[in-house]
Coordinates of C-alpha atoms in Angstrom, one line a residue:
X1 CA -165.0 -33.3 -26.9
X2 CA -168.4 -33.8 -25.4
X3 CA -168.3 -30.5 -23.6
X4 CA -167.6 -28.7 -26.8
X5 CA -170.5 -30.5 -28.4
X6 CA -172.8 -29.4 -25.6
X7 CA -171.5 -25.8 -26.0
X8 CA -172.1 -25.8 -29.8
X9 CA -175.6 -27.0 -29.2
X10 CA -176.3 -24.4 -26.6
X11 CA -174.9 -21.6 -28.8
X12 CA -177.0 -22.8 -31.7
X13 CA -180.1 -22.7 -29.5
X14 CA -179.4 -19.0 -28.6
X15 CA -178.5 -17.9 -32.1
X16 CA -181.3 -19.8 -33.9
X17 CA -184.0 -20.1 -31.2
X18 CA -186.7 -21.0 -33.7
X19 CA -184.9 -23.9 -35.2
X20 CA -183.8 -25.2 -31.8
X21 CA -187.4 -25.1 -30.5
X22 CA -188.7 -26.8 -33.6
X23 CA -186.3 -29.6 -33.2
X24 CA -187.2 -30.1 -29.5
X25 CA -191.0 -30.1 -30.1
X26 CA -192.9 -30.9 -33.2
X27 CA -196.2 -30.3 -31.4
X28 CA -195.8 -26.6 -30.7
X29 CA -195.1 -23.9 -33.3
X30 CA -191.6 -22.6 -33.1
X31 CA -192.8 -19.1 -32.9
X32 CA -194.7 -19.9 -29.7
X33 CA -191.8 -21.7 -28.0
X34 CA -189.0 -19.5 -28.8
X35 CA -188.4 -15.8 -28.0
X36 CA -186.0 -13.6 -29.7
X37 CA -183.3 -12.2 -27.4
X38 CA -181.8 -8.7 -27.6
X39 CA -178.5 -7.8 -26.1
X40 CA -175.8 -10.2 -24.8
X41 CA -176.6 -13.9 -25.4
X42 CA -177.7 -16.0 -22.5
X43 CA -175.5 -19.2 -22.5
X44 CA -176.9 -20.5 -19.1
X45 CA -178.4 -23.6 -20.8
X46 CA -174.8 -24.8 -21.5
X47 CA -174.1 -24.9 -17.7
X48 CA -177.3 -27.0 -17.1
X49 CA -176.5 -29.3 -20.0
X50 CA -172.9 -29.9 -18.9
X51 CA -173.9 -30.6 -15.3
X52 CA -176.6 -33.0 -16.6
X53 CA -174.2 -35.0 -18.8
X54 CA -171.9 -37.8 -18.1
X55 CA -168.9 -35.4 -18.5
X56 CA -169.6 -33.7 -15.1
X57 CA -170.1 -37.1 -13.4
X58 CA -166.8 -38.5 -14.7
X59 CA -164.8 -35.3 -13.8
X60 CA -166.4 -35.0 -10.4
X61 CA -165.2 -38.5 -9.5
X62 CA -161.6 -37.7 -10.2
X63 CA -161.6 -34.1 -9.0
X64 CA -159.1 -34.7 -6.1
X65 CA -156.6 -36.9 -8.0
X66 CA -154.1 -34.3 -9.2
X67 CA -154.6 -31.7 -6.4
X68 CA -153.8 -34.4 -3.8
X69 CA -150.1 -34.3 -5.0
X70 CA -149.9 -30.8 -3.7
X71 CA -151.0 -31.6 -0.2
X72 CA -148.7 -32.4 2.8
X73 CA -149.1 -36.0 1.7
X74 CA -146.5 -35.3 -1.1
X75 CA -146.2 -37.2 -4.4
X76 CA -146.2 -40.8 -3.0
X77 CA -149.0 -40.0 -0.5
X78 CA -151.0 -38.3 -3.2
X79 CA -150.7 -41.4 -5.5
X80 CA -151.9 -43.6 -2.6
X81 CA -154.7 -41.3 -1.7
X82 CA -155.7 -41.1 -5.4
X83 CA -155.9 -44.8 -5.7
X84 CA -158.0 -45.1 -2.6
X85 CA -160.4 -42.4 -3.6
X86 CA -160.7 -43.9 -7.0
X87 CA -162.2 -47.1 -5.4
X88 CA -165.1 -45.1 -3.9
X89 CA -165.5 -43.0 -7.1
X90 CA -164.7 -39.7 -5.4
X91 CA -167.6 -40.0 -2.8
X92 CA -165.9 -37.7 -0.2
X93 CA -167.3 -34.5 1.2
X94 CA -164.3 -32.4 0.4
X95 CA -162.6 -31.0 -2.7
X96 CA -158.9 -30.2 -2.8
X97 CA -157.7 -27.0 -4.4
X98 CA -154.7 -26.4 -6.6
X99 CA -151.8 -24.4 -4.9
X100 CA -149.0 -23.3 -7.2
X101 CA -145.4 -23.5 -6.1
X102 CA -142.8 -21.0 -7.4
X103 CA -140.3 -22.6 -9.8
X104 CA -136.6 -22.9 -9.0
X105 CA -134.8 -19.5 -9.5
X106 CA -138.2 -17.7 -9.5
X107 CA -137.6 -15.6 -6.3
X108 CA -136.5 -12.1 -7.1
X109 CA -137.4 -12.3 -10.8
X110 CA -139.6 -9.2 -10.6
X111 CA -136.6 -7.1 -9.8
X112 CA -134.5 -8.7 -12.5
X113 CA -137.0 -8.0 -15.2
X114 CA -137.8 -4.5 -14.0
X115 CA -141.4 -5.1 -12.8
X116 CA -141.0 -5.2 -9.0
X117 CA -143.9 -3.7 -7.3
X118 CA -145.9 -3.7 -10.6
X119 CA -147.3 -7.2 -10.2
X120 CA -150.9 -5.8 -10.7
X121 CA -150.0 -4.5 -14.1
X122 CA -147.5 -7.1 -15.0
X123 CA -148.2 -10.3 -13.1
X124 CA -145.3 -12.8 -13.0
X125 CA -147.0 -15.5 -11.0
X126 CA -150.1 -16.8 -12.6
X127 CA -151.5 -20.3 -12.8
X128 CA -149.2 -22.7 -14.8
X129 CA -147.0 -19.8 -15.9
X130 CA -145.9 -19.5 -12.2
X131 CA -143.9 -22.8 -12.8
X132 CA -141.8 -21.2 -15.6
X133 CA -138.4 -20.4 -14.2
X134 CA -135.8 -18.0 -15.8
X135 CA -133.3 -19.4 -18.2
X136 CA -130.4 -18.6 -15.8
X137 CA -131.7 -21.4 -13.6
X138 CA -131.1 -24.1 -16.1
X139 CA -128.4 -25.4 -18.5
X140 CA -129.2 -25.3 -22.2
X141 CA -130.6 -28.7 -23.2
X142 CA -128.9 -30.9 -25.8
X143 CA -131.3 -32.5 -28.1
X144 CA -130.4 -35.6 -30.2
X145 CA -130.6 -35.3 -34.0
X146 CA -133.9 -36.2 -35.6
X147 CA -134.4 -39.8 -36.7
X148 CA -137.2 -40.0 -39.3
X149 CA -139.7 -41.5 -39.3
X150 CA -139.6 -41.9 -35.5
X151 CA -138.9 -38.2 -35.0
X152 CA -139.0 -35.2 -37.5
X153 CA -138.2 -31.5 -37.4
X154 CA -140.7 -28.9 -36.5
X155 CA -142.0 -27.9 -39.9
X156 CA -142.4 -31.5 -41.1
X157 CA -144.4 -32.2 -38.0
X158 CA -146.6 -29.2 -38.7
X159 CA -147.2 -30.3 -42.2
X160 CA -148.3 -33.7 -40.9
X161 CA -151.1 -31.9 -38.9
X162 CA -152.7 -30.5 -42.1
X163 CA -153.1 -27.2 -40.4
X164 CA -154.3 -24.3 -42.5
X165 CA -155.5 -20.7 -42.1
X166 CA -156.8 -18.4 -44.8
X167 CA -153.8 -16.1 -45.8
X168 CA -155.8 -12.9 -45.5
X169 CA -157.7 -13.5 -42.2
X170 CA -157.1 -11.4 -39.1
X171 CA -154.4 -12.7 -36.9
X172 CA -155.8 -14.8 -34.2
X173 CA -152.8 -14.7 -31.8
X174 CA -152.4 -11.3 -30.2
X175 CA -149.8 -9.7 -27.9
X176 CA -152.2 -8.3 -25.4
X177 CA -153.7 -9.3 -22.0
X178 CA -156.9 -11.2 -22.3
X179 CA -158.7 -8.9 -19.9
X180 CA -157.6 -5.8 -21.9
X181 CA -158.6 -7.4 -25.2
X182 CA -162.1 -8.2 -23.8
X183 CA -162.5 -4.7 -22.4
X184 CA -161.3 -3.0 -25.7
X185 CA -163.0 -5.2 -28.2
X186 CA -166.2 -6.5 -26.4
X187 CA -167.1 -4.0 -23.6
X188 CA -166.3 -0.9 -25.6
X189 CA -167.9 -2.2 -28.8
X190 CA -171.2 -2.7 -26.8
X191 CA -170.9 0.5 -24.9
X192 CA -169.9 2.8 -27.8
X193 CA -171.9 1.3 -30.6
X194 CA -169.1 -0.8 -32.2
X195 CA -166.4 1.8 -31.9
X196 CA -163.5 -0.4 -30.7
X197 CA -160.0 -1.1 -32.0
X198 CA -160.5 -4.8 -33.1
X199 CA -156.8 -4.9 -34.2
X200 CA -155.4 -4.5 -30.7
X201 CA -152.5 -6.9 -30.1
X202 CA -152.1 -7.6 -33.8
X203 CA -149.3 -5.2 -34.4
X204 CA -148.8 -1.5 -34.8
X205 CA -149.8 -1.3 -38.5
X206 CA -153.1 -2.9 -38.0
X207 CA -153.8 -0.8 -34.8
X208 CA -152.9 2.3 -36.7
X209 CA -155.1 1.6 -39.6
X210 CA -158.2 0.7 -37.5
X211 CA -157.6 3.7 -35.1
X212 CA -157.4 6.0 -38.2
X213 CA -160.6 4.6 -39.6
X214 CA -162.4 5.2 -36.2
X215 CA -161.1 8.7 -36.0
X216 CA -162.1 9.6 -39.6
X217 CA -165.0 12.2 -39.6
X218 CA -164.5 13.1 -36.0
X219 CA -163.8 16.7 -35.1
X220 CA -160.1 17.5 -35.8
X221 CA -159.7 14.5 -38.1
X222 CA -156.7 12.2 -38.2
X223 CA -154.8 14.4 -40.6
X224 CA -155.1 17.5 -38.5
X225 CA -154.0 18.7 -35.1
X226 CA -156.9 17.4 -33.1
X227 CA -158.2 14.7 -30.9
X228 CA -158.4 12.2 -33.7
X229 CA -154.7 12.2 -34.4
X230 CA -153.8 12.1 -30.7
X231 CA -156.0 9.0 -30.3
X232 CA -154.2 7.3 -33.2
X233 CA -150.8 8.1 -31.8
X234 CA -151.8 6.9 -28.4
X235 CA -153.1 3.6 -29.7
X236 CA -150.0 3.0 -31.7
X237 CA -147.6 3.9 -28.9
X238 CA -149.4 1.6 -26.5
X239 CA -149.3 -1.3 -28.9
X240 CA -145.6 -0.8 -29.6
X241 CA -145.0 -0.6 -25.8
X242 CA -146.9 -3.8 -25.1
X243 CA -145.0 -5.8 -27.7
X244 CA -141.7 -4.3 -26.8
X245 CA -142.1 -5.2 -23.1
X246 CA -142.9 -8.8 -24.3
X247 CA -139.8 -9.1 -26.2
X248 CA -137.7 -7.5 -23.6
X249 CA -138.7 -9.9 -20.8
X250 CA -139.0 -13.1 -22.9
X251 CA -135.6 -12.7 -24.6
X252 CA -133.6 -11.3 -21.7
X253 CA -135.0 -13.4 -18.8
X254 CA -136.5 -16.5 -20.6
X255 CA -134.1 -16.9 -23.6
X256 CA -137.0 -16.6 -26.1
X257 CA -139.3 -19.2 -24.4
X258 CA -142.0 -19.2 -27.1
X259 CA -139.4 -19.7 -29.8
X260 CA -138.3 -22.8 -28.1
X261 CA -141.4 -24.2 -26.6
X262 CA -144.0 -23.7 -29.4
X263 CA -144.4 -27.1 -31.2
X264 CA -145.4 -25.5 -34.5
X265 CA -142.7 -22.7 -34.9
X266 CA -145.4 -20.0 -34.6
X267 CA -143.2 -17.6 -32.6
X268 CA -139.7 -16.3 -33.7
X269 CA -137.6 -13.6 -31.9
X270 CA -135.7 -12.5 -35.0
X271 CA -132.8 -10.1 -35.4
X272 CA -133.7 -6.7 -37.0
X273 CA -131.1 -5.3 -39.2
X274 CA -129.9 -1.9 -38.1
X275 CA -131.8 -2.0 -34.8
X276 CA -129.2 -3.7 -32.6
X277 CA -127.8 -1.2 -30.2
X278 CA -130.2 1.5 -31.4
X279 CA -131.2 3.6 -28.3
X280 CA -134.4 5.4 -27.6
X281 CA -135.2 8.3 -25.3
X282 CA -134.2 6.3 -22.3
X283 CA -131.2 4.8 -23.9
X284 CA -132.6 1.2 -23.7
X285 CA -132.4 0.0 -27.3
X286 CA -136.1 0.3 -28.1
X287 CA -137.7 0.4 -31.5
X288 CA -141.0 2.1 -32.5
X289 CA -142.4 -1.0 -34.0
X290 CA -142.0 -3.1 -30.8
X291 CA -138.4 -4.2 -31.2
X292 CA -136.0 -4.4 -28.2
X293 CA -132.2 -4.3 -28.6
X294 CA -132.3 -5.6 -32.1
X295 CA -134.9 -8.4 -31.4
X296 CA -138.4 -8.4 -32.8
X297 CA -141.3 -10.9 -32.3
X298 CA -142.7 -12.6 -35.5
X299 CA -145.8 -14.6 -35.2
X300 CA -146.4 -17.2 -38.0
X301 CA -150.1 -17.7 -37.1
X302 CA -150.7 -19.8 -40.2
X303 CA -148.6 -22.6 -38.5
X304 CA -150.8 -22.6 -35.3
X305 CA -152.1 -26.0 -34.2
X306 CA -154.2 -24.5 -31.4
X307 CA -152.5 -26.1 -28.5
X308 CA -152.6 -22.9 -26.5
X309 CA -149.2 -23.4 -24.9
X310 CA -148.5 -19.7 -25.5
X311 CA -151.6 -18.6 -23.8
X312 CA -151.0 -20.8 -20.8
X313 CA -147.3 -21.0 -20.2
X314 CA -145.7 -17.6 -21.2
X315 CA -144.6 -15.9 -17.8
X316 CA -145.8 -12.4 -19.1
X317 CA -149.3 -13.7 -19.7
X318 CA -149.8 -11.4 -22.6
X319 CA -150.6 -13.8 -25.4
X320 CA -154.3 -14.0 -26.2
X321 CA -155.7 -16.8 -28.4
X322 CA -158.8 -15.9 -30.3
X323 CA -160.9 -18.0 -32.5
X324 CA -159.6 -18.0 -36.3
X325 CA -161.9 -17.4 -39.2
X326 CA -163.5 -20.2 -41.2
X327 CA -162.7 -23.1 -38.9
X328 CA -158.9 -22.9 -39.7
X329 CA -156.5 -25.1 -37.8
X330 CA -155.2 -28.6 -37.8
X331 CA -156.9 -31.5 -39.6
X332 CA -155.6 -34.7 -38.1
X333 CA -156.0 -37.9 -40.0
X334 CA -154.8 -41.5 -39.8

């Protein structure tokens, strides 16, 4: 919470330098102490503020606690080490690193999902997602029935959070690699004067509309045989391919992980009528809108409680969480 407050204060100082300078010094005129910046914002004051706060001090003292469990000491040795180091408040000259361990049944998963040798383009081992093992390595869990008020169904639990997002706002959960999203929306927008497909990852319809709008007025146009139409078709095909690959891997290998793990029923892998068994050019049951063998990903972003499980845990690492409009999200109360 404190780190977020420091980030907000630093961002405010960058966006409104005059107001920030005036609040810091009443003696000097704001126009003399603040300089207007052009180009990308410099958020380096946040780093300084964080390192100067009690947050950094507290986190530094416990930096070795969890990583010590992954050392040769093992779990029990890690617990003992963590207890001993906590007595001296982390005053040791070393810092342990996290080392991920493949989940049971993870070996050979690249070959099973058809991405063996393509880890650069489709990484299957990344941070916490590396601990997600295929569904075939486990037995389906049996959950006891809900016992209100001690336990409730998902949608009732979502209602208790008070979460809300404006109905007509752009989707904030996108099926696209974060690096690609940043390159397409941020880097290209800066390099090409704002000409970037901001709908990337939000579905084929949105990508088509934005790509068509960008191509309007260019030589060839979107309605003629020219570069504009080719660019629109390319963007739509790439969007459909990305979503189709997500559905393929996450339904065939991980039994619809997000549909099971998301605590707010945001993700659903639904059956598409008339699509099951439908074959494409390569005979693999693919649909033009991102379906795979009769399955389609539906994102109920209005339910999102911003836990970021999808961004962190999904093995395909192709869900990008972006900030929703208007401060939408959960509003917890007593």
